[in-house]
PDB file of C-alpha atoms in Angstrom:
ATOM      1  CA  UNK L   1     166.888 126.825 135.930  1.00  0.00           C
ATOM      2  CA  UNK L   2     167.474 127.913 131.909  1.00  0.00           C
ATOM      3  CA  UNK L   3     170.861 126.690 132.140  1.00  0.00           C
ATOM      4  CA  UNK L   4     169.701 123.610 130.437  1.00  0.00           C
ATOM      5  CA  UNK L   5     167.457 125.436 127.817  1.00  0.00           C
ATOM      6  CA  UNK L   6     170.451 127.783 126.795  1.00  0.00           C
ATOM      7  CA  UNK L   7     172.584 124.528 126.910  1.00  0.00           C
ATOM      8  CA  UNK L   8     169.829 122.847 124.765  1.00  0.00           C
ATOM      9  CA  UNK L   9     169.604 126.180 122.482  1.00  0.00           C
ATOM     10  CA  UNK L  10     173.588 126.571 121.865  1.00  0.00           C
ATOM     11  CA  UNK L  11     173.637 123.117 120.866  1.00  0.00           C
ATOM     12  CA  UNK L  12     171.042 123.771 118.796  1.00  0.00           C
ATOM     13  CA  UNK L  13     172.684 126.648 117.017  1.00  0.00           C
ATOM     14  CA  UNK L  14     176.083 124.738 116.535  1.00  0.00           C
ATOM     15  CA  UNK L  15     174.661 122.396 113.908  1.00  0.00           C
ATOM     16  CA  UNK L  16     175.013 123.916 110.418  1.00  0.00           C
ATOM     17  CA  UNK L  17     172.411 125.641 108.537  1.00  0.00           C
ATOM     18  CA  UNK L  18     170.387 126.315 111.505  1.00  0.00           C
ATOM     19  CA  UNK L  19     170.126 129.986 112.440  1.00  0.00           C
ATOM     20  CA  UNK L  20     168.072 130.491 115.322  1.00  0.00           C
ATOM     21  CA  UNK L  21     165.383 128.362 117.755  1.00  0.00           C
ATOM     22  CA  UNK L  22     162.459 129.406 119.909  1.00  0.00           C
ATOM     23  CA  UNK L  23     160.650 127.933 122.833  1.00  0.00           C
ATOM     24  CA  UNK L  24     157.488 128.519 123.869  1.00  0.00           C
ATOM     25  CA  UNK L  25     155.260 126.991 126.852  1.00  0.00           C
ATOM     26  CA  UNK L  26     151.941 126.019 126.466  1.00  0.00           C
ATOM     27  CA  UNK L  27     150.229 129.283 127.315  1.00  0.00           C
ATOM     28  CA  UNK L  28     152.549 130.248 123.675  1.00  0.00           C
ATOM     29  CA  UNK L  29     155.218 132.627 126.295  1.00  0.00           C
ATOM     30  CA  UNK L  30     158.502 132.888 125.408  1.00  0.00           C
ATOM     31  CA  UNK L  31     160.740 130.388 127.376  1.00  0.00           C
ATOM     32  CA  UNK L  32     164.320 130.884 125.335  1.00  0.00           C
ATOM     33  CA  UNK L  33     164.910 132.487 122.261  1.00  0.00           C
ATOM     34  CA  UNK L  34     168.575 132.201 120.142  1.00  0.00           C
ATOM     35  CA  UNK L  35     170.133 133.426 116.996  1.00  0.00           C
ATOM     36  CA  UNK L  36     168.045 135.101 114.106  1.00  0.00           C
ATOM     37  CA  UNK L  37     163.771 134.421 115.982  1.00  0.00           C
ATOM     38  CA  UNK L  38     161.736 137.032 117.303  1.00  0.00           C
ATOM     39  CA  UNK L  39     160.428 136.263 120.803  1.00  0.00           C
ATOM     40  CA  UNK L  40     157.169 137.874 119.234  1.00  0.00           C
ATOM     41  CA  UNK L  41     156.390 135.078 117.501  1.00  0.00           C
ATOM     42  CA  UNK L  42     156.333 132.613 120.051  1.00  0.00           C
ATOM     43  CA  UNK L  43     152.532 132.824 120.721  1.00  0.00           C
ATOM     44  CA  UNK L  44     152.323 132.373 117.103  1.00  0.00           C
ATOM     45  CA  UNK L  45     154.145 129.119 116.592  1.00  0.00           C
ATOM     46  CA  UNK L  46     152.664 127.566 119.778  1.00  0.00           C
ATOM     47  CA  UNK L  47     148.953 128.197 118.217  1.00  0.00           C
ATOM     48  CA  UNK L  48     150.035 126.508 114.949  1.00  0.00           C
ATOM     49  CA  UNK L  49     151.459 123.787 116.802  1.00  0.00           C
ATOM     50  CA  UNK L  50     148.129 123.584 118.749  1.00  0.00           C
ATOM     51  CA  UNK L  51     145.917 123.800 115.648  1.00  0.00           C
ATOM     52  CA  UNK L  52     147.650 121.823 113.402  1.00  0.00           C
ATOM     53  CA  UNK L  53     147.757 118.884 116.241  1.00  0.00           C
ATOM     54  CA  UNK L  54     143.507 119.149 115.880  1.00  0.00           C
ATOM     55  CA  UNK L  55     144.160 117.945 112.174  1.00  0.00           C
ATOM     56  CA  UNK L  56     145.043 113.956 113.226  1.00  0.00           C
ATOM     57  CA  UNK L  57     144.092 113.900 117.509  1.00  0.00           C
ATOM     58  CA  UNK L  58     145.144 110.222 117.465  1.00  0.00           C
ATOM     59  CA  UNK L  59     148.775 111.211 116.150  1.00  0.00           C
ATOM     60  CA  UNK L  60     150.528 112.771 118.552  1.00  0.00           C
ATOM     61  CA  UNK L  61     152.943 115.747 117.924  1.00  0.00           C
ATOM     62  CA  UNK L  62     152.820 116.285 114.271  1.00  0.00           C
ATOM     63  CA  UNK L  63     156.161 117.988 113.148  1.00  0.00           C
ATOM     64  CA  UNK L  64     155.183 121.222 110.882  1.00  0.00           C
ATOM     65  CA  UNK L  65     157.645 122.600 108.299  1.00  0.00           C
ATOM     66  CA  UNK L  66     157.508 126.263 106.274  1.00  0.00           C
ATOM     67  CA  UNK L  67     159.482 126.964 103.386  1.00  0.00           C
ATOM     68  CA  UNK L  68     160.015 129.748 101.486  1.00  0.00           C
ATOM     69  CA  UNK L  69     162.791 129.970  98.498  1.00  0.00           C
ATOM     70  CA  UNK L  70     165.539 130.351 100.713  1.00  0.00           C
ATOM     71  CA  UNK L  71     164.484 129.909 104.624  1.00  0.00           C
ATOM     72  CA  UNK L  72     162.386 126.703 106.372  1.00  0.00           C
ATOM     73  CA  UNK L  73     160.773 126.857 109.605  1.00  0.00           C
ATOM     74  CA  UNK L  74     160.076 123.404 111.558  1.00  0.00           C
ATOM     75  CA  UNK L  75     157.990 123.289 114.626  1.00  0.00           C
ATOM     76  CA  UNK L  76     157.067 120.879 117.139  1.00  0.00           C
ATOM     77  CA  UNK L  77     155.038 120.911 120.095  1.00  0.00           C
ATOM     78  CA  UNK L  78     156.229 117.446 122.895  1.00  0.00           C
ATOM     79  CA  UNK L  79     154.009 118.049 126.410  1.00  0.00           C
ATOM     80  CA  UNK L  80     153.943 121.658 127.137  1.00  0.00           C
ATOM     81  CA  UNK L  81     156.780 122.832 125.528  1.00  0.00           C
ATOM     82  CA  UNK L  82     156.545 124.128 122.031  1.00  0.00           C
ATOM     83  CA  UNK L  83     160.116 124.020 119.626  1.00  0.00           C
ATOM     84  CA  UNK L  84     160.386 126.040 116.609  1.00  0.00           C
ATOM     85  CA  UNK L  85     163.941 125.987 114.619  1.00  0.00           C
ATOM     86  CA  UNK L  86     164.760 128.160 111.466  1.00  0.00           C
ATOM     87  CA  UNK L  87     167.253 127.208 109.145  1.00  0.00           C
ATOM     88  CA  UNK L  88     168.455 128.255 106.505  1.00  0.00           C
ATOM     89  CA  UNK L  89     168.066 126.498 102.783  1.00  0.00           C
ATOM     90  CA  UNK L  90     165.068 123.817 102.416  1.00  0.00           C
ATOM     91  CA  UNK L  91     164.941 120.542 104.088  1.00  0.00           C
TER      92      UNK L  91
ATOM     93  CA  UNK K   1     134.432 154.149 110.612  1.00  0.00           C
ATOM     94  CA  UNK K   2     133.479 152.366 113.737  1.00  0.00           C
ATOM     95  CA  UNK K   3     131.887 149.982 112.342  1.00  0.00           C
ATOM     96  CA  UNK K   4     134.835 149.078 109.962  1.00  0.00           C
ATOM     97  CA  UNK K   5     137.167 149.367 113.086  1.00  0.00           C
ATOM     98  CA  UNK K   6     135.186 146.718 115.139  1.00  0.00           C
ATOM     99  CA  UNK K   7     134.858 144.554 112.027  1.00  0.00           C
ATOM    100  CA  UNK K   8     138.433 144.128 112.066  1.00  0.00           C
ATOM    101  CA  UNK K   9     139.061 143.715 115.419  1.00  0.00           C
ATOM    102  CA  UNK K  10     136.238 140.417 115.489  1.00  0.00           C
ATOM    103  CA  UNK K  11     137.960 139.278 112.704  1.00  0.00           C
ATOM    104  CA  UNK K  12     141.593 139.442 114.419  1.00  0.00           C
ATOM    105  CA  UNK K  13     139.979 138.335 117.772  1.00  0.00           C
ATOM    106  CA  UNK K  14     138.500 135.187 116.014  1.00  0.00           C
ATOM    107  CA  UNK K  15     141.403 134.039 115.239  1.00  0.00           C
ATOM    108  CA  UNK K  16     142.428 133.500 118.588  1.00  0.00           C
ATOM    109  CA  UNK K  17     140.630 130.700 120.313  1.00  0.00           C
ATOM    110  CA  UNK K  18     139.397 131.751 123.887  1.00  0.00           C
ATOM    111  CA  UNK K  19     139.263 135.623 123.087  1.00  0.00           C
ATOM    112  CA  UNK K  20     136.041 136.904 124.265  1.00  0.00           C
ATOM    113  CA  UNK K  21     136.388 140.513 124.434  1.00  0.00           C
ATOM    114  CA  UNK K  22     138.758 143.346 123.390  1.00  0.00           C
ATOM    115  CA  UNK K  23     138.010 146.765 125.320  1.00  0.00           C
ATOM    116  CA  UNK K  24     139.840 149.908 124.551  1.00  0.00           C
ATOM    117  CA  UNK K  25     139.145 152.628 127.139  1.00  0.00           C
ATOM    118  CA  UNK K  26     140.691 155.795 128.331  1.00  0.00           C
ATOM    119  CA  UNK K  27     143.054 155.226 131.539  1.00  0.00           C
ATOM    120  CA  UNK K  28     139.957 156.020 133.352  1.00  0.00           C
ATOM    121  CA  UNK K  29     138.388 153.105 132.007  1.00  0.00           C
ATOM    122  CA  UNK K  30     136.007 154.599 130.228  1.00  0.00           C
ATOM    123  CA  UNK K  31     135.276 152.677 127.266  1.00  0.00           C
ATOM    124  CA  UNK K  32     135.908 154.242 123.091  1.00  0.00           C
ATOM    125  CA  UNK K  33     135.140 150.972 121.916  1.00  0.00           C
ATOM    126  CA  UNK K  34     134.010 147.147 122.599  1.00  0.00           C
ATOM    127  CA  UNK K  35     134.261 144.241 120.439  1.00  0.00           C
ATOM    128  CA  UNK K  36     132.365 141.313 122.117  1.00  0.00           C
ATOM    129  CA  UNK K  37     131.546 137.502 121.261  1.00  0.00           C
ATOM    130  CA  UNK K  38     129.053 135.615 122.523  1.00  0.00           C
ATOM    131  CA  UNK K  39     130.136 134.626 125.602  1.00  0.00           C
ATOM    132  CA  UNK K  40     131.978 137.866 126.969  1.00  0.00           C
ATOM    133  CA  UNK K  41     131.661 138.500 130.957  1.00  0.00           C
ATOM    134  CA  UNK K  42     130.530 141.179 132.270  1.00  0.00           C
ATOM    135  CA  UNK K  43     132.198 141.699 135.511  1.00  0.00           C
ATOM    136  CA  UNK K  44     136.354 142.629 134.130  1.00  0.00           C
ATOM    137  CA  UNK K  45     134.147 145.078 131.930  1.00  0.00           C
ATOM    138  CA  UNK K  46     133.397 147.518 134.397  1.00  0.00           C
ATOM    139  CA  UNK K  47     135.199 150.894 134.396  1.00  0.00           C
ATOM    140  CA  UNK K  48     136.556 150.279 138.219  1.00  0.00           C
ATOM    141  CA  UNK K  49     137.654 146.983 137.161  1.00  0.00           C
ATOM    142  CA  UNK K  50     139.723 148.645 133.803  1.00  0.00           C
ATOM    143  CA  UNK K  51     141.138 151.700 136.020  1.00  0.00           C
ATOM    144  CA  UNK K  52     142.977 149.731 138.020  1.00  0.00           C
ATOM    145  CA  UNK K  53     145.625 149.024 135.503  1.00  0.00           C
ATOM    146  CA  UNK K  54     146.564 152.919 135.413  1.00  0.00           C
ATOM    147  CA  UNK K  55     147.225 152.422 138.646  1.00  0.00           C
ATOM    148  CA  UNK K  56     149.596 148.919 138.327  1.00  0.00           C
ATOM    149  CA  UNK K  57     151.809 151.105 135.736  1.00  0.00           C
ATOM    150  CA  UNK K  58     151.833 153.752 138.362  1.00  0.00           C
ATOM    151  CA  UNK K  59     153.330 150.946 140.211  1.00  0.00           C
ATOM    152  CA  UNK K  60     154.857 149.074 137.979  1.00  0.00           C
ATOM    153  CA  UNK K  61     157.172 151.852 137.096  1.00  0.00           C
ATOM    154  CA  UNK K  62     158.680 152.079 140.675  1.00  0.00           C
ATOM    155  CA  UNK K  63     160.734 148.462 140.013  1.00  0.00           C
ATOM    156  CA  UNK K  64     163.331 150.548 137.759  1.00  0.00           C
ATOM    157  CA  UNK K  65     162.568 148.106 134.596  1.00  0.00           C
ATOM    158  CA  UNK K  66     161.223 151.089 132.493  1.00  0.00           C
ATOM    159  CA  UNK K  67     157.441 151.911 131.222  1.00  0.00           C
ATOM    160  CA  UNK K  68     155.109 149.001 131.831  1.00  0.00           C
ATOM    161  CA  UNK K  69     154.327 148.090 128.367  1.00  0.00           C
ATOM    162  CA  UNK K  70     151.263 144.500 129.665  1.00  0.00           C
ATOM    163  CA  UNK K  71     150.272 143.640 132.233  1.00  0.00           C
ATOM    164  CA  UNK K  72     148.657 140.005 132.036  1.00  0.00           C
ATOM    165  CA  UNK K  73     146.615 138.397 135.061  1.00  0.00           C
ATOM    166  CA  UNK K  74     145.534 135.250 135.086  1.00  0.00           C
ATOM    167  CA  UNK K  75     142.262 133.915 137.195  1.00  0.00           C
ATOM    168  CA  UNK K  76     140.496 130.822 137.788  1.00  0.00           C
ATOM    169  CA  UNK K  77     138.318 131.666 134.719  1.00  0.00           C
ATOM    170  CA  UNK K  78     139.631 134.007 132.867  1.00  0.00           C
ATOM    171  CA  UNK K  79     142.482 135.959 131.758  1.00  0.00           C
ATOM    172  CA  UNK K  80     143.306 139.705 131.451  1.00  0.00           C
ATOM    173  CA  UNK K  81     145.555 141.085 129.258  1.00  0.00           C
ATOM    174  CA  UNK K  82     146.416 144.929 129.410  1.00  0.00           C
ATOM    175  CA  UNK K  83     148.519 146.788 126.899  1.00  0.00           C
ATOM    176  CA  UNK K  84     149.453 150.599 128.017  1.00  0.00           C
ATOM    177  CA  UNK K  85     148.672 152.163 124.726  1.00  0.00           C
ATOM    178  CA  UNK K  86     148.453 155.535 126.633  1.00  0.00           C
ATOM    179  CA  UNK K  87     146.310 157.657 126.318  1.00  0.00           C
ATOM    180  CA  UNK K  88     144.598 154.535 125.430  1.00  0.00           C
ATOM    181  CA  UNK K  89     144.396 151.091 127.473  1.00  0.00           C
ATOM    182  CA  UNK K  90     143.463 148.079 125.130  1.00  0.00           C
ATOM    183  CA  UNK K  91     142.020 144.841 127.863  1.00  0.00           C
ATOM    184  CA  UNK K  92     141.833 141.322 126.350  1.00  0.00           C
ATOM    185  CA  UNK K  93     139.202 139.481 127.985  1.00  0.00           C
ATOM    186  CA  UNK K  94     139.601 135.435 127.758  1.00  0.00           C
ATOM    187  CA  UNK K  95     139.272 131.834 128.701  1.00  0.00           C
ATOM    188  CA  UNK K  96     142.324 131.437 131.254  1.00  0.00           C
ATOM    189  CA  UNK K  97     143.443 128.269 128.578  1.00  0.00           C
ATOM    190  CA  UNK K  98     144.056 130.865 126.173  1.00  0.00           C
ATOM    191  CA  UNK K  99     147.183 131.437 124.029  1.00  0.00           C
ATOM    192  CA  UNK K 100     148.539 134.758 126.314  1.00  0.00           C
ATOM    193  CA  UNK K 101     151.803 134.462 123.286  1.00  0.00           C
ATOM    194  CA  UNK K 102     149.386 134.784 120.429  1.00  0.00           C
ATOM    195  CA  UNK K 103     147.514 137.876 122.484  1.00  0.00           C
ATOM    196  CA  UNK K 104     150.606 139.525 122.483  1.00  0.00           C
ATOM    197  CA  UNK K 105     151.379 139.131 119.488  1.00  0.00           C
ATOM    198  CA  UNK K 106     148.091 141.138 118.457  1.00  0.00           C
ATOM    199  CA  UNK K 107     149.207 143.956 119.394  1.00  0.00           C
ATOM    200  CA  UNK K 108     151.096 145.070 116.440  1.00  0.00           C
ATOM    201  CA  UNK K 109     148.130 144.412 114.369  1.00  0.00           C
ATOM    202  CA  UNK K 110     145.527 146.599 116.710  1.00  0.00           C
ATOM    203  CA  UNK K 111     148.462 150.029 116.599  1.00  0.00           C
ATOM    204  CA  UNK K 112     147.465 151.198 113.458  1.00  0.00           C
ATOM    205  CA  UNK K 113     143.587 151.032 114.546  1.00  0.00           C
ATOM    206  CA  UNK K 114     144.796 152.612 118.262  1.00  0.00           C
ATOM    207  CA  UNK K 115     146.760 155.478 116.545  1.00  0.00           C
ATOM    208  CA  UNK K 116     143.332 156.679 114.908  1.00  0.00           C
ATOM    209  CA  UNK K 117     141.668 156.502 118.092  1.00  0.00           C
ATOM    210  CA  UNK K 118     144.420 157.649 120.426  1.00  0.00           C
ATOM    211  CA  UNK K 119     144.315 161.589 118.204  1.00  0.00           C
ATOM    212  CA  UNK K 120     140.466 161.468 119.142  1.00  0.00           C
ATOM    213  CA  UNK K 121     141.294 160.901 122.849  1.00  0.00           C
ATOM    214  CA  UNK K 122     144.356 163.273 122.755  1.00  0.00           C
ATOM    215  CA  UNK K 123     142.331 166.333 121.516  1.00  0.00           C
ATOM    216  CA  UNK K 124     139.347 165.135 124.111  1.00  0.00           C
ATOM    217  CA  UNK K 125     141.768 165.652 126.911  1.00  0.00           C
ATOM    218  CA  UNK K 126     143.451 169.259 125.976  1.00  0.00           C
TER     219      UNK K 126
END
């Protein structure tokens, strides 16, 4: 059944600057985790995702983005499923 | 000291919508300390209710995948979620929409407050 996820994560992982991805389902559990994330923090980036959708209700999904100096993390939520990628540099 | 300890566990709970309560209790279930909002239920707080987990990491340890660090169960209302923190067994009482992920991810932020009270229990039992 997380054939596709993994197949979904490696892809994921192959394009350059990215070093790692998380899933998350809507109750913010770890579906798949790859590369340099912490399955910790998967409850953590699904409640962002879910509080920073209360911002705008009539926009759906809104795409989130940390940075620091060197590091950006960019999170969406689509239906259940919550995304978050890190990579490496700013966007 | 308790006071200050149950201040910061409202403020962590807060944070999480659908919390209601946070119980840490002995493995008896006998409770060291309660942190309640508004609208916390009474019925997962009794001690018969709590003890039971001892008993599910008695269990749980029989399916050869190690100590049973949570147990999380989920019912039509609300949702339990144990941590084995023995001597100590920290419940999370909440709304069964709740973010389980973001529960879990309390738990490093409640071990410093646990390792205070888990010396109190420790002595209590020699």
């Amino acid at each position: 059944m997380e054939k596709q996820l993994d197949r979904v994560m490696d892809e994921v992982l192959t394009v350059p600057g990215i070093s790692g991805c998380i899933f998350s389902d809507k109750q913010g559990l770890c579906i798949g985790v790859k590369g340099k994330a912490s399955a910790e923090s998967a409850g953590i980036m699904s409640a962002i995702a879910n509080q920073v959708a209360k911002l705008e209700p009539d926009n759906k999904s809104p795409i989130i983005v940390y940075e620091n100096d060197n590091q950006s993390c960019i999170i969406q939520q689509q239906g259940d499923i919550t995304a978050a990628i890190y990579k490496t540099g700013i966007i | 000291m308790v006071e200050e300890i149950k201040k910061n566990i409202l403020q962590m709970i807060q944070k999480v919508p659908g919390v209601y309560s946070v119980l840490i209790t002995d493995r008896d279930g006998v409770q060291v300390l309660k942190v309640n909002t508004d609208k916390a239920p009474e019925i997962p707080m009794r001690p018969g209710f709590l003890s039971t987990f001892a008993l599910a990491v008695d269990q749980g340890g029989k399916l050869g995948l190690g100590k049973t660090k949570t147990l999380i169960c989920s019912y039509p209302q609300y949702l339990i979620v144990q941590m084995n923190k023995l001597p100590l067994v920290v419940t999370f009482i909440a709304n069964n929409s709740c973010n389980v992920g973001h529960i879990l991810a309390l738990e490093k932020q409640i071990e410093p407050t646990l390792s205070v009270l888990s010396l109190a229990v420790g002595e209590t039992y020699m």
